[in-house]
CSV table of C-alpha atoms and ligand atoms in Angstrom, one decimal:
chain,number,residue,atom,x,y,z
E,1,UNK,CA,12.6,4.5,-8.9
E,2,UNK,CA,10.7,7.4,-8.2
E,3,UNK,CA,13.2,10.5,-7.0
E,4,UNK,CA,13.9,11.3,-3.4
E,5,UNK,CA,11.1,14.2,-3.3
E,6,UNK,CA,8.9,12.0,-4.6
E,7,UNK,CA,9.3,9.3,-2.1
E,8,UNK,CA,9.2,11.9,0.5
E,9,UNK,CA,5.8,13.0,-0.4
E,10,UNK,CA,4.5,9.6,-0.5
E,11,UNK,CA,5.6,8.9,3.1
E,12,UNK,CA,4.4,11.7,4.7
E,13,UNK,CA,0.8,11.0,2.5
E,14,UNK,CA,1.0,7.6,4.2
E,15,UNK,CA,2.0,8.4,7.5
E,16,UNK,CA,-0.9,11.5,7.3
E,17,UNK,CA,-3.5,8.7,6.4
E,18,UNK,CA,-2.9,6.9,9.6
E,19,UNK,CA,-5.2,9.5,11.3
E,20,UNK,CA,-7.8,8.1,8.9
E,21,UNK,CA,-7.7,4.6,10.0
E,22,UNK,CA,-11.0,3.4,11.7
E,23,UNK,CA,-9.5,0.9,14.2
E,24,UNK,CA,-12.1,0.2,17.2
E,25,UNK,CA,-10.7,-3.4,17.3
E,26,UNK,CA,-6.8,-4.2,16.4
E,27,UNK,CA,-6.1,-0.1,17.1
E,28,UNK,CA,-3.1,-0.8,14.6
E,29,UNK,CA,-3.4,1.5,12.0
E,30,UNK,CA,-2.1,1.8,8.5
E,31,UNK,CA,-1.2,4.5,6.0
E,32,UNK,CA,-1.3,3.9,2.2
E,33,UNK,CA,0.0,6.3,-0.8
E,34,UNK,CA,-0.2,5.2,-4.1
E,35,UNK,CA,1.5,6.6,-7.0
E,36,UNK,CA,-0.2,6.4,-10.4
E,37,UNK,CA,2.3,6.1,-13.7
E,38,UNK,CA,0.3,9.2,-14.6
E,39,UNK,CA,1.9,11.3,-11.4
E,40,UNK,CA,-1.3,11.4,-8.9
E,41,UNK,CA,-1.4,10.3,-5.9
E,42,UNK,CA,-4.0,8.0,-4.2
E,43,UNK,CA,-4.2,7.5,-0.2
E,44,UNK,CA,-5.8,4.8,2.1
E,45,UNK,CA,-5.9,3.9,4.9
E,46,UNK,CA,-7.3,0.4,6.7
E,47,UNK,CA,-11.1,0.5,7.7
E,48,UNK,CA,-12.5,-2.4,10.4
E,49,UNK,CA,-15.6,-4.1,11.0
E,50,UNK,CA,-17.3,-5.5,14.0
E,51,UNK,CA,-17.8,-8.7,11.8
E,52,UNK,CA,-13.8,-8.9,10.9
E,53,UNK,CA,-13.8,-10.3,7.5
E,54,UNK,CA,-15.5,-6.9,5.8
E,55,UNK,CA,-12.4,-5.2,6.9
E,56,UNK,CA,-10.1,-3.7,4.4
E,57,UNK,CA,-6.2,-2.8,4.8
E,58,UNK,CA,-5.0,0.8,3.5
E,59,UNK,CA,-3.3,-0.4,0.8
E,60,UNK,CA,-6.5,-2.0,-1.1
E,61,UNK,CA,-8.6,1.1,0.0
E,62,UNK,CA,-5.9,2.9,-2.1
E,63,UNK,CA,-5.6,1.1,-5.3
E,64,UNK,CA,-9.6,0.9,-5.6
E,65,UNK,CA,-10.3,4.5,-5.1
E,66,UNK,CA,-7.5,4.7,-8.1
E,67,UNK,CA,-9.0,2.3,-10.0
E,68,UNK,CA,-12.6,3.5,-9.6
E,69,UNK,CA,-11.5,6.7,-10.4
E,70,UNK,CA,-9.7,4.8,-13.9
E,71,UNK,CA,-6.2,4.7,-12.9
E,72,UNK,CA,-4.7,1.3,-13.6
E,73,UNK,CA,-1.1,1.8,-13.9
E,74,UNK,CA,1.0,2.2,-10.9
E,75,UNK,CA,4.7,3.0,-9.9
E,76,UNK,CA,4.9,2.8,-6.4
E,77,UNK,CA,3.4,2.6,-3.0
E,78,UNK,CA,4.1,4.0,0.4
E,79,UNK,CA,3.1,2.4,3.8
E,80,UNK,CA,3.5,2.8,7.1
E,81,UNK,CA,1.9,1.2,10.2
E,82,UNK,CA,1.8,0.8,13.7
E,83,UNK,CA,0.3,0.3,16.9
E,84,UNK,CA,-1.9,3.6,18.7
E,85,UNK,CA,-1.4,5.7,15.3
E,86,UNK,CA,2.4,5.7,15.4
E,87,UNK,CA,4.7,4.5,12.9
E,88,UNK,CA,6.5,2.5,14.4
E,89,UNK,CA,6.7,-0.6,12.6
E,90,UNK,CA,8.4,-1.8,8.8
E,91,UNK,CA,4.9,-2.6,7.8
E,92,UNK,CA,4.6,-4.6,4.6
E,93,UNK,CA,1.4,-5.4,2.7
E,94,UNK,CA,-0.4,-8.8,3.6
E,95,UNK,CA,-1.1,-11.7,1.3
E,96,UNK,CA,-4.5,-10.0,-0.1
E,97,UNK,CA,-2.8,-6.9,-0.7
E,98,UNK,CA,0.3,-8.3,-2.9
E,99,UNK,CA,-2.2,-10.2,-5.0
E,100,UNK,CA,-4.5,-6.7,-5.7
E,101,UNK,CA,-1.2,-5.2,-6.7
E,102,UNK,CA,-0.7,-8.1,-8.9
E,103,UNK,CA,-3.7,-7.6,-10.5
E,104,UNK,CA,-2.3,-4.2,-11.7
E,105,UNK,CA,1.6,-3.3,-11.3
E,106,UNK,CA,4.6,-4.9,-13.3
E,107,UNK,CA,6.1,-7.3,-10.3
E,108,UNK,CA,9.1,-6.6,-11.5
E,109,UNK,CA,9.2,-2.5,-11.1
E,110,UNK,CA,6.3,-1.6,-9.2
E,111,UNK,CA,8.2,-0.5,-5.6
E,112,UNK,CA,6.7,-1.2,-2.2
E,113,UNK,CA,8.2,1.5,0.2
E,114,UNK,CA,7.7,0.5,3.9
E,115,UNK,CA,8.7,3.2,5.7
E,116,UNK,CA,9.1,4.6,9.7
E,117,UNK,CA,9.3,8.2,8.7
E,118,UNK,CA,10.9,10.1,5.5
E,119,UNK,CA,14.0,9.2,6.6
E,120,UNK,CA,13.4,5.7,7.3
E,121,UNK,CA,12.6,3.6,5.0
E,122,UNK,CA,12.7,0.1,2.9
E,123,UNK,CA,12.2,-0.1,-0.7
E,124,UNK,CA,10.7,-4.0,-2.1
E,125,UNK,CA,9.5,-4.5,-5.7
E,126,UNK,CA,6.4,-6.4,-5.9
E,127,UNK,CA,8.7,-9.5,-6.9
E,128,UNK,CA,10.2,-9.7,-4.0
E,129,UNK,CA,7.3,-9.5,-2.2
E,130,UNK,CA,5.4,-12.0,-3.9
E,131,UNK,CA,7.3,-14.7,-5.8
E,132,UNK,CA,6.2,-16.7,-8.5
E,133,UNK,CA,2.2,-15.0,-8.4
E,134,UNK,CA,-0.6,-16.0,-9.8
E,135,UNK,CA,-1.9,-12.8,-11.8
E,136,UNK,CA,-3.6,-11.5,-15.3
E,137,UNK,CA,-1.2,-13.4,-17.9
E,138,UNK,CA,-1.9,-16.7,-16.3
E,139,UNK,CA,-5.3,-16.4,-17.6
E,140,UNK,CA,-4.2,-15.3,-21.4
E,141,UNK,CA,-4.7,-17.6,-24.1
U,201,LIG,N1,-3.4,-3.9,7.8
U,201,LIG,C1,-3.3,-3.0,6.7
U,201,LIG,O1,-4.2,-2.1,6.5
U,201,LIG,N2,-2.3,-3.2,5.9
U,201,LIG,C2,-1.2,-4.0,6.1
U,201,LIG,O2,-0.3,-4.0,5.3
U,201,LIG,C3,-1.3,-5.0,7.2
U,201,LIG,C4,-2.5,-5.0,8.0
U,201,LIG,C5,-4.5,-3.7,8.7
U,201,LIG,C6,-5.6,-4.7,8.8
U,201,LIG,C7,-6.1,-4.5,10.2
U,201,LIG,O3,-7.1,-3.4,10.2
U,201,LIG,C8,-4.9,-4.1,11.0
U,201,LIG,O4,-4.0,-3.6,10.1
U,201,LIG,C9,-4.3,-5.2,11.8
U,201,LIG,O5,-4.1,-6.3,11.1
């Protein structure tokens, strides 16, 4: 588990993301932090499209500007999300997001923080988010 200060940091990234958020059509936004196992820390946020399905959600805009840049070990990610640019919901990662982490983070320790504000927040691993995935080892021979 990454220490308190630490958390901290990754909320407020998140929650200073949701300014980012180009929203025209749901005008929910979301804030992403990611925290490499190296210490850095990636942010996204979501990014819509008139034609729907090109839209991305924060939390993949975060891991593939961290894995572009050659990061592919993770700790932890911060998110936060809400209607008008407020945080106002326990905003967890959708289906396409969990599997993208997946792809990357140990189920079993990498830690989805869904958060209102630094103060308020839920911590998930990756497990409990997404039981019984489908992910790299499945394809090991
Ligand atoms: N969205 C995210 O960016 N992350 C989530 O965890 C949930 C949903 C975005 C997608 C879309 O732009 C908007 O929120 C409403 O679904």
């Amino acid at each position: 588990m990454p220490d308190k200060e630490t958390i901290r940091e990754l909320i407020m990234r998140a929650m200073g993301m949701m300014k980012m958020s180009y929203i025209p059509y749901s005008h929910f936004s979301v804030g992403a932090a990611l925290l490499t196992d190296s210490g850095e820390i990636y942010t996204g946020c979501n990014i819509e499209n008139a034609a729907y399905t090109p839209s991305v959600c924060a939390e993949r805009t975060a891991f593939f500007k961290a894995v572009s840049e050659g990061h592919t070990s993770f700790k932890a990610i911060a998110v936060t999300g809400g209607m008008n640019r407020k945080a106002e919901d326990f905003c967890t990662p959708c289906g396409v997001c969990r599997q993208v982490m997946n792809e990357f983070c140990d189920p079993e320790t990498f830690l989805v923080i869904s958060a209102l504000s630094p103060d308020s927040y839920r911590v998930f691993t990756l497990k409990e988010l997404l039981p019984y995935g489908f992910g790299p080892d499945n394809l090991k021979n």
